[in-house]
Tab-separated table of C-alpha atoms and ligand atoms in Angstrom:
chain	number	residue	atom	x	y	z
I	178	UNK	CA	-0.802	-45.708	-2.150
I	179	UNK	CA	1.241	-46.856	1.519
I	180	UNK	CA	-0.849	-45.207	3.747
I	181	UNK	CA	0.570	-46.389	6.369
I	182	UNK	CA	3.903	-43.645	5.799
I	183	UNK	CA	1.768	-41.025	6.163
I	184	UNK	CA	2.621	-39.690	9.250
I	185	UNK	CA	1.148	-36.082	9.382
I	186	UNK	CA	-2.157	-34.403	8.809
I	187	UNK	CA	-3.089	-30.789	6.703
I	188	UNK	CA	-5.191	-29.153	9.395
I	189	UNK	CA	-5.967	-25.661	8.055
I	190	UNK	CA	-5.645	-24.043	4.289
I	191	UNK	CA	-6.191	-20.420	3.053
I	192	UNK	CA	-5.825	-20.121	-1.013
I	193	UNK	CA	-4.292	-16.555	-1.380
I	194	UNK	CA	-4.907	-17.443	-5.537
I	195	UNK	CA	-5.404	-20.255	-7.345
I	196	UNK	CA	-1.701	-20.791	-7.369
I	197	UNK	CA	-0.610	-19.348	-4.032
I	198	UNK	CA	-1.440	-21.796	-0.438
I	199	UNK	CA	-1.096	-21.233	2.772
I	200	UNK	CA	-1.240	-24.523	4.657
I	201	UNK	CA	-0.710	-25.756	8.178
I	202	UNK	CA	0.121	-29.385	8.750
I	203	UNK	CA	0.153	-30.977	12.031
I	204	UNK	CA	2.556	-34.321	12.147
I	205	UNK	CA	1.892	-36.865	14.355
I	206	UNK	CA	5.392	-36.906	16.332
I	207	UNK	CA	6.241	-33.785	18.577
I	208	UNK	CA	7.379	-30.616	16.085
I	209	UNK	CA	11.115	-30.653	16.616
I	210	UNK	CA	13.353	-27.512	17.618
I	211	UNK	CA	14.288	-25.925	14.709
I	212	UNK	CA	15.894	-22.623	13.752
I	213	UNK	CA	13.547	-19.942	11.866
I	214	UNK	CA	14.617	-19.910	8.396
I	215	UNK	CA	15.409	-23.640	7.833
I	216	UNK	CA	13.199	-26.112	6.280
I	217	UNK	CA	11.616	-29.778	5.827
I	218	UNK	CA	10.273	-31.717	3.233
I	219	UNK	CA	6.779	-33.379	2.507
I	220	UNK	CA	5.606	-36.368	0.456
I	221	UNK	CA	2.866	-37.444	-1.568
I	222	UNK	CA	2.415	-40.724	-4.148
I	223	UNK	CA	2.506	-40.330	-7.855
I	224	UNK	CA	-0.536	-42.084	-7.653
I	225	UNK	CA	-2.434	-38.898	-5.752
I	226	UNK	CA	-5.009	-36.804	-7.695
I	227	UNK	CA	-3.733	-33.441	-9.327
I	228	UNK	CA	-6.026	-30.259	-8.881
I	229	UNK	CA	-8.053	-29.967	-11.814
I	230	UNK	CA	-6.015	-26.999	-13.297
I	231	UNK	CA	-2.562	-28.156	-13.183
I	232	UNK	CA	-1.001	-28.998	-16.409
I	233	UNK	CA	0.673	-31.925	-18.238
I	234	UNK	CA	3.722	-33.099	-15.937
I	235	UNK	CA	6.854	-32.331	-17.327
I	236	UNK	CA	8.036	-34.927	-16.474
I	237	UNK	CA	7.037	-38.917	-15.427
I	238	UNK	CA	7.351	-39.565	-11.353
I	239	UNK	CA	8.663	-42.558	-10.501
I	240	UNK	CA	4.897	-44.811	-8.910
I	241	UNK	CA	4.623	-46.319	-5.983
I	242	UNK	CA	7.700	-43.953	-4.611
I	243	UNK	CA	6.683	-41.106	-2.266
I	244	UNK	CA	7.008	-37.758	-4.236
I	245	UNK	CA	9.491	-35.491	-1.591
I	246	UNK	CA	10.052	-31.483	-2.072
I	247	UNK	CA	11.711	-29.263	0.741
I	248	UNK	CA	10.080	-26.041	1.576
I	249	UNK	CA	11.093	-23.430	4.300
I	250	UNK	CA	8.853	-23.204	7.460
I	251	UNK	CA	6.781	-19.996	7.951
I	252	UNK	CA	5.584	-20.380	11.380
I	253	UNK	CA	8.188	-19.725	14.616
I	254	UNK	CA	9.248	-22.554	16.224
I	255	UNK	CA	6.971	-21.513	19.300
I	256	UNK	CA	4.058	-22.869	17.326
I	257	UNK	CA	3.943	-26.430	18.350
I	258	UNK	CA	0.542	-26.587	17.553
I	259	UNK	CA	1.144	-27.366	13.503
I	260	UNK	CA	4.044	-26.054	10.770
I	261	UNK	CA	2.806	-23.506	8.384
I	262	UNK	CA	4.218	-22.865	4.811
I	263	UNK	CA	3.722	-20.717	1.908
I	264	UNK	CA	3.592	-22.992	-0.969
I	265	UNK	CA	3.347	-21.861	-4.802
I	266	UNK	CA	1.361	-24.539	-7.318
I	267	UNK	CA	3.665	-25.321	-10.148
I	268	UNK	CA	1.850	-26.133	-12.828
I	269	UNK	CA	3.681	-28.896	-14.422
I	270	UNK	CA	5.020	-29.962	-11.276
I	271	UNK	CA	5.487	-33.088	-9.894
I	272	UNK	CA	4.693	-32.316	-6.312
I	273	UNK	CA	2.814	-29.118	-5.630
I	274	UNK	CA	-0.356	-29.692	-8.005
I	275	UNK	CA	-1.331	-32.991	-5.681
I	276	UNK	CA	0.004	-31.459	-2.529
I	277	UNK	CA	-2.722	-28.505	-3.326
I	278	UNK	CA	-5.560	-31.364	-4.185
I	279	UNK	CA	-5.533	-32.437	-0.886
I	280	UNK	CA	-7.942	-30.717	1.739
I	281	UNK	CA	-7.795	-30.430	5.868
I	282	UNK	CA	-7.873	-33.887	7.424
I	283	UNK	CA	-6.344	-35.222	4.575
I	284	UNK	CA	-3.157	-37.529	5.408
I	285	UNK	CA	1.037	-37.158	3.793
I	286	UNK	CA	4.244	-37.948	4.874
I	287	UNK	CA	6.434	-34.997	6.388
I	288	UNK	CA	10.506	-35.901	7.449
I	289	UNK	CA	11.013	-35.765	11.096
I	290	UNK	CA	14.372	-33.561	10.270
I	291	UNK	CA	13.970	-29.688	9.947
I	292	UNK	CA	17.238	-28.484	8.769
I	293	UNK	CA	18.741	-25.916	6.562
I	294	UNK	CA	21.825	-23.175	7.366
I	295	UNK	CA	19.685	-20.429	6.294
I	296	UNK	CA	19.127	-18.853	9.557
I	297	UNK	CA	20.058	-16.155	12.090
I	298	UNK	CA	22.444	-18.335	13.758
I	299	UNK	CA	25.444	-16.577	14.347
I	300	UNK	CA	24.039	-13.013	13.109
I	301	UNK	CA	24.737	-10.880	15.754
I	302	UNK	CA	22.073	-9.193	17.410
I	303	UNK	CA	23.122	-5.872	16.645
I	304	UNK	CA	23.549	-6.193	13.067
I	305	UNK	CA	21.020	-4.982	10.948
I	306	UNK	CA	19.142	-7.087	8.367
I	307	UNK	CA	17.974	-6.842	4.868
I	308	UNK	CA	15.995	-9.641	3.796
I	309	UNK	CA	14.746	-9.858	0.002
I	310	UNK	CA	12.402	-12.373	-0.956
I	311	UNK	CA	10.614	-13.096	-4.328
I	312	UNK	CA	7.181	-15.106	-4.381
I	313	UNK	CA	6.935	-17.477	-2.166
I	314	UNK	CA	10.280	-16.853	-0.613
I	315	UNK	CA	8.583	-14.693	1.822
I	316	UNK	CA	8.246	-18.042	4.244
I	317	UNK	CA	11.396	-18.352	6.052
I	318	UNK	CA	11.318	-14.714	6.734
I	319	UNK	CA	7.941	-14.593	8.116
I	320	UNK	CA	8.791	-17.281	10.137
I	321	UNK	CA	12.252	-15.117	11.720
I	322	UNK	CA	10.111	-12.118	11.891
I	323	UNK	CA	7.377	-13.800	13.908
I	324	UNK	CA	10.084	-15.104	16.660
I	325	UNK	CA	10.774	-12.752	19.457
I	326	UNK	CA	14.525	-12.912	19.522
I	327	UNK	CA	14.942	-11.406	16.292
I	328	UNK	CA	14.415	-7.915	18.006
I	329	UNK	CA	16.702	-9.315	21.057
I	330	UNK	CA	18.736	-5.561	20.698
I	331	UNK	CA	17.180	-2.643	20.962
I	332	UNK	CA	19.554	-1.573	17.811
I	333	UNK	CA	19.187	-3.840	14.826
I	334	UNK	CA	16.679	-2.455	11.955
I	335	UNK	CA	15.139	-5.091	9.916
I	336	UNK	CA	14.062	-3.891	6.426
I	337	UNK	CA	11.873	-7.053	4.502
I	338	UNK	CA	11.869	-6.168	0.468
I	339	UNK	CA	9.164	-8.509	-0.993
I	340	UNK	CA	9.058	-8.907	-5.075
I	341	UNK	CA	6.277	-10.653	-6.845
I	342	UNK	CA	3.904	-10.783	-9.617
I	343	UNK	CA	0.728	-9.589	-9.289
I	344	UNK	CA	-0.624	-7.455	-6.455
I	345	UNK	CA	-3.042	-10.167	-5.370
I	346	UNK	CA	-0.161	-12.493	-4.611
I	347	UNK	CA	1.168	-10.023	-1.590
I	348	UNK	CA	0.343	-12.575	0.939
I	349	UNK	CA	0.891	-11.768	4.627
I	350	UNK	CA	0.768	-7.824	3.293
I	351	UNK	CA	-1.572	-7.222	6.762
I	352	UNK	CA	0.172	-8.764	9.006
I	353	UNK	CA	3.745	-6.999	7.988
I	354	UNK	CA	2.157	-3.801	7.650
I	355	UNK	CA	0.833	-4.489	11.386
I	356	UNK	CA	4.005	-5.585	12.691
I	357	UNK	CA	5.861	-2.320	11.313
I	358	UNK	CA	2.962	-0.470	12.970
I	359	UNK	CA	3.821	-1.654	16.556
I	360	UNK	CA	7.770	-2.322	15.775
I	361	UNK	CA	9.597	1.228	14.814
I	362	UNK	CA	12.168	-1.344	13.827
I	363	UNK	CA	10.808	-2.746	11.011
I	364	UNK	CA	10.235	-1.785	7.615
I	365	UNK	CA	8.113	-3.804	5.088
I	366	UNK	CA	8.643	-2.811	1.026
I	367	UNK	CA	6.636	-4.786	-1.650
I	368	UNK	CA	7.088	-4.752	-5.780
I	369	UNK	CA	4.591	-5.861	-8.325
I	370	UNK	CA	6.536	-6.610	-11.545
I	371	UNK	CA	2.959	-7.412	-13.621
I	372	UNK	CA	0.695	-4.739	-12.088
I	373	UNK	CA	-1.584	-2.622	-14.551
I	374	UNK	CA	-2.112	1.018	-14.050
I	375	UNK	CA	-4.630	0.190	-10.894
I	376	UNK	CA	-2.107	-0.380	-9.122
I	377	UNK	CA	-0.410	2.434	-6.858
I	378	UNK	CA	2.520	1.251	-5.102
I	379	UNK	CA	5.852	0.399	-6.579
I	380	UNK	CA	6.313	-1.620	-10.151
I	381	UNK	CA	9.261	-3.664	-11.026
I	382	UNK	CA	11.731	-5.831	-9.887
I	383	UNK	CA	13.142	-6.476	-6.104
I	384	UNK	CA	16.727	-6.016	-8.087
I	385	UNK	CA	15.799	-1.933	-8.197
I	386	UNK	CA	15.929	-1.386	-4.787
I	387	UNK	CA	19.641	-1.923	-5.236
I	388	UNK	CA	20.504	-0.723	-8.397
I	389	UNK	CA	18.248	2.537	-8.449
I	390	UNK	CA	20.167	2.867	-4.970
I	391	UNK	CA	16.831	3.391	-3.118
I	392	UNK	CA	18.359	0.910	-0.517
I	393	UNK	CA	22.254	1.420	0.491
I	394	UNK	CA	23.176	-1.531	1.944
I	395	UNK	CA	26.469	-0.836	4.870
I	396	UNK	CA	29.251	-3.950	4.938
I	397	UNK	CA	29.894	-3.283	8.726
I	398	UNK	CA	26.331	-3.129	9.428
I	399	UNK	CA	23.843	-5.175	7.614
I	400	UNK	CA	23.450	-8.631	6.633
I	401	UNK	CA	21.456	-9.258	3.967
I	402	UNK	CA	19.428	-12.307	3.572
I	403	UNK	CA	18.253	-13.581	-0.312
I	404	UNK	CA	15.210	-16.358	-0.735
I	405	UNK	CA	13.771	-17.607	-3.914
I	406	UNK	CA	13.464	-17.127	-7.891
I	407	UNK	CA	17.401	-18.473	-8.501
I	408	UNK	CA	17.460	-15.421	-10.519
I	409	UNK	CA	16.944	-13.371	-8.437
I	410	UNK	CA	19.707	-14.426	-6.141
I	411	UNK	CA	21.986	-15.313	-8.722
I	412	UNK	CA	21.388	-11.595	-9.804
I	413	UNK	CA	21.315	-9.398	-6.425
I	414	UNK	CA	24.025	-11.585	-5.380
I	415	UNK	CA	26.379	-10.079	-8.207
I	416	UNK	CA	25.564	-6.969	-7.177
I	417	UNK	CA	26.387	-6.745	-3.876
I	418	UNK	CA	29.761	-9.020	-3.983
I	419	UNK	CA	30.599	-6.132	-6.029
I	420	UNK	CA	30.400	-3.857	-3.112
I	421	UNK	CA	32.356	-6.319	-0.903
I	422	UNK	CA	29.755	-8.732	0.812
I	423	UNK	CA	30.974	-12.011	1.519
I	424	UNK	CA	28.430	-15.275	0.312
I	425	UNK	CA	28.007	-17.216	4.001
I	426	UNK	CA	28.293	-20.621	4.421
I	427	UNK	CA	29.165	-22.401	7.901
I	428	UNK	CA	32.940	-22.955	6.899
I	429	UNK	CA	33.326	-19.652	5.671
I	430	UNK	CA	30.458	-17.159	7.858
I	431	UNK	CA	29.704	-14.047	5.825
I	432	UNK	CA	27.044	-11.175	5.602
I	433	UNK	CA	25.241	-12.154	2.736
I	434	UNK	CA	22.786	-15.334	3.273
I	435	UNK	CA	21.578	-17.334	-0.205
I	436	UNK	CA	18.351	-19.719	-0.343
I	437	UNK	CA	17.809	-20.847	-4.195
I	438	UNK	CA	14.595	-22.678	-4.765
I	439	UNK	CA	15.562	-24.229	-7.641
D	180	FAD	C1	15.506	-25.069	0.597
D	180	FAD	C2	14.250	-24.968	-0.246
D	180	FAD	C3	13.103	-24.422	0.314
D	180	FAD	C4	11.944	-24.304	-0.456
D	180	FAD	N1	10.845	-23.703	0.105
D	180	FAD	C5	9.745	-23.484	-0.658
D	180	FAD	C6	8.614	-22.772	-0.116
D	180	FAD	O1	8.606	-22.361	1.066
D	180	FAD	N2	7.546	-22.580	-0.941
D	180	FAD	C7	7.529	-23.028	-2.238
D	180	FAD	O2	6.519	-22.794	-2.919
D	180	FAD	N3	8.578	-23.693	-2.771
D	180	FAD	C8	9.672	-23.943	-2.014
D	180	FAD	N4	10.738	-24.644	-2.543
D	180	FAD	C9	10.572	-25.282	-3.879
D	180	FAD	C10	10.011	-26.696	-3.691
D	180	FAD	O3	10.954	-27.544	-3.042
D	180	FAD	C11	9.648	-27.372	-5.045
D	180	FAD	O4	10.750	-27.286	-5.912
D	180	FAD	C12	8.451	-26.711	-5.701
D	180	FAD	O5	7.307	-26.743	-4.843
D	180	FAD	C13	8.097	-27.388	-7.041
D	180	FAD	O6	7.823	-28.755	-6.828
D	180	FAD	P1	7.066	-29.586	-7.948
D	180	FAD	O7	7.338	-31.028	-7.722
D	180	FAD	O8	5.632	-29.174	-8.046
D	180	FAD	O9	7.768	-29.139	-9.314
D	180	FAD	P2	8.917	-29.954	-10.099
D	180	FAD	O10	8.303	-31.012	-10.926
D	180	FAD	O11	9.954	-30.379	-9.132
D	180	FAD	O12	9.439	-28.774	-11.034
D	180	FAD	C14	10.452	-27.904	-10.523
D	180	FAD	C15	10.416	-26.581	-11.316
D	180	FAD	O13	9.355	-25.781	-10.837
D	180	FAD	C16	9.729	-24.409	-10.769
D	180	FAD	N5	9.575	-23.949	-9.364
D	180	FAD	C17	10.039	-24.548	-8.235
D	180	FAD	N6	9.666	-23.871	-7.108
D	180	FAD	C18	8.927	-22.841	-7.516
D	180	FAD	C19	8.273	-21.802	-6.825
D	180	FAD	N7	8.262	-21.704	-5.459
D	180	FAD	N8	7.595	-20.892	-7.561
D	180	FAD	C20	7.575	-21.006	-8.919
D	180	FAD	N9	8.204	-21.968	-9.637
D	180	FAD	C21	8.869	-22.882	-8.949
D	180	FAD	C22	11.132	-24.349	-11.284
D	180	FAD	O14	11.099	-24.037	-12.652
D	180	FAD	C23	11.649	-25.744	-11.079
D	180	FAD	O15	12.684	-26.081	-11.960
D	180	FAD	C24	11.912	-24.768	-1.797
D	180	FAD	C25	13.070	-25.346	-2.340
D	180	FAD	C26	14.223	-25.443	-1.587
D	180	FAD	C27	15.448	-26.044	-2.212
C-alpha cells in the first residue's frame, strides 16, 4: 500500500445499519467550490482489509492500483470543515466493503476535482422542484437542501420523495422532518418497499407517487430531479417523458435532471 497518495483523512462516522454510513472526510488541500448536487471520487488499495461481513468479490481488483468510486457530496459547500457522504456497503463490492473497514483517523486518497452536471445550475429560482431519490441517493439532495440559496424565492416549493428498503434505512428522517417544520416550503415523503405490518407510514415503491397520481407533476412549473437505483430512473423517467418533460443535459437544458448510480 502507497501511503504516500493518501491525501485525506475520515474524521467522523455514524453507521445508520450495518450497510448504510455516514462519513465525513477531511482532505488535506482546501475543499474546493463546488455546486450542491455534484460529486468526487475516493480511493482505497486492493490490498486494504474488507469489513468482516462483506462477501466474496465479484470480481478480482487490479493490486497495487488505487480502487476509485464517485459518490455525490451530502454536505453544502459552506462546510469547509470536511465533505460528508451517504455511502451504501455493497457486499461484493470492490470499493465500499474496505472503504467501511476503515475508522476516523484512518488515511485514503480523495480527487481534488468535485464535478458532476447534476445540480441547480440554471434552475430558475422560481421553479418548483421535485426531487426523488432511492437509497442512498438521498446525498446530493441533502446537500441542495442544506444550502441557503435553494429557497432564494419566496415562491418555489420543494417536495423531496425518498424510496428505500427498510424503515431503519430512512437516514436523515429528523433532520428533513425538522427542516419542513421551520420551512412551509418544503415537503419531505418517505416509502418503505420491505416494511412488515409495524410499520405505519407508506409501503411501496417511489414509482407510486406518480403512477397512483398522488403527486401531479406541472411542465411549466416543476423540475424534477431523479438520483439512484438505475431502475428507478430508467423507470420514472418513462413516465414522465410521457407527459412531456424534457431529459437535461448542458447542450440540451431540460426539466427533468437524471443521476444513475450504476
Ligand atoms: C455520479 C455517481 C454518484 C454516486 N454517489 C453515490 C453515493 O452518494 N452513495 C453511494 O452509496 N453510492 C454512490 N455511487 C455508487 C458508487 O460510485 C459505487 O458504484 C458503489 O459504492 C459500489 O462500489 P463497489 O466498488 O463497492 O462495488 P462494485 O464492485 O463497483 O460493484 C458495483 C455494483 O454494485 C451495485 N451498487 C452500486 N452502488 C450501489 C448503491 N449505492 N446501493 C446498492 N447497490 C449499489 C450495483 O449492482 C453495481 O453494479 C455513485 C455513483 C455515481 C456514478
Amino acid at each position: 500500500v502507497d501511503v504516500s497518495q493518501f491525501n485525506a483523512t475520515l474524521v467522523d462516522r455514524q453507521d445508520i445499519t450495518d450497510s448504510l454510513f455516514i462519513i465525513k472526510i477531511k482532505p488535506d488541500f482546501d475543499i474546493p467550490d463546488f455546486l450542491p448536487g455534484q460529486y468526487v471520487a475516493l480511493g482505497l488499495f486492493p490490498e486494504q482489509p474488507r469489513v468482516a461481513h462483506a462477501l466474496a468479490e465479484r470480481e478480482e481488483c487490479k493490486p497495487g492500483k488505487l480502487i476509485k468510486r464517485t459518490y455525490s457530496i451530502g454536505s453544502s459547500p459552506h462546510q469547509k470543515e470536511a465533505i460528508e457522504f451517504y455511502i451504501a456497503l455493497v457486499n461484493d463490492g470492490c470499493f465500499t466493503p474496505r472503504l467501511l473497514a476503515i475508522q476516523p483517523g484512518d488515511r485514503l486518497w480523495m480527487a481534488q476535482k468535485i464535478t458532476g452536471t447534476f445540480s441547480l445550475e440554471g434552475v430558475s429560482p422560481e421553479k418548483n422542484l421535485i426531487f426523488v431519490a432511492t437509497g442512498t441517493g438521498l446525498a446530493p439532495f441533502i446537500a441542495m437542501l442544506r444550502t441557503p440559496s435553494i429557497w432564494d424565492s419566496p415562491m418555489r416549493h420543494v417536495t423531496l420523495l425518498h424510496g428505500v428498503r427498510f424503515p431503519q434505512d430512512l437516514a436523515y428522517a429528523e433532520e428533513l422532518r425538522a427542516l419542513e417544520k421551520q420551512q412551509p416550503n418544503f415537503s419531505y415523503f418517505s416509502t418503505v418497499s420491505r416494511a412488515d405490518s409495524s410499520w405505519q407510514g407508506k409501503k411501496g415503491y417511489i414509482q407510486n407517487f406518480f403512477t397512483d397520481k398522488l403527486l401531479t407533476p406541472d411542465l411549466e412549473r416543476d423540475h424534477i430531479f431523479l438520483c439512484g437505483n438505475p431502475g428507478m430512473v430508467e423507470e420514472v423517467e418513462r413516465l414522465l417523458t410521457l407527459s412531456g418533460f424534457s431529459v437535461h443535459s448542458k447542450r440540451n437544458p431540460g426539466n427533468l435532471h437524471l443521476e444513475k448510480y450504476w
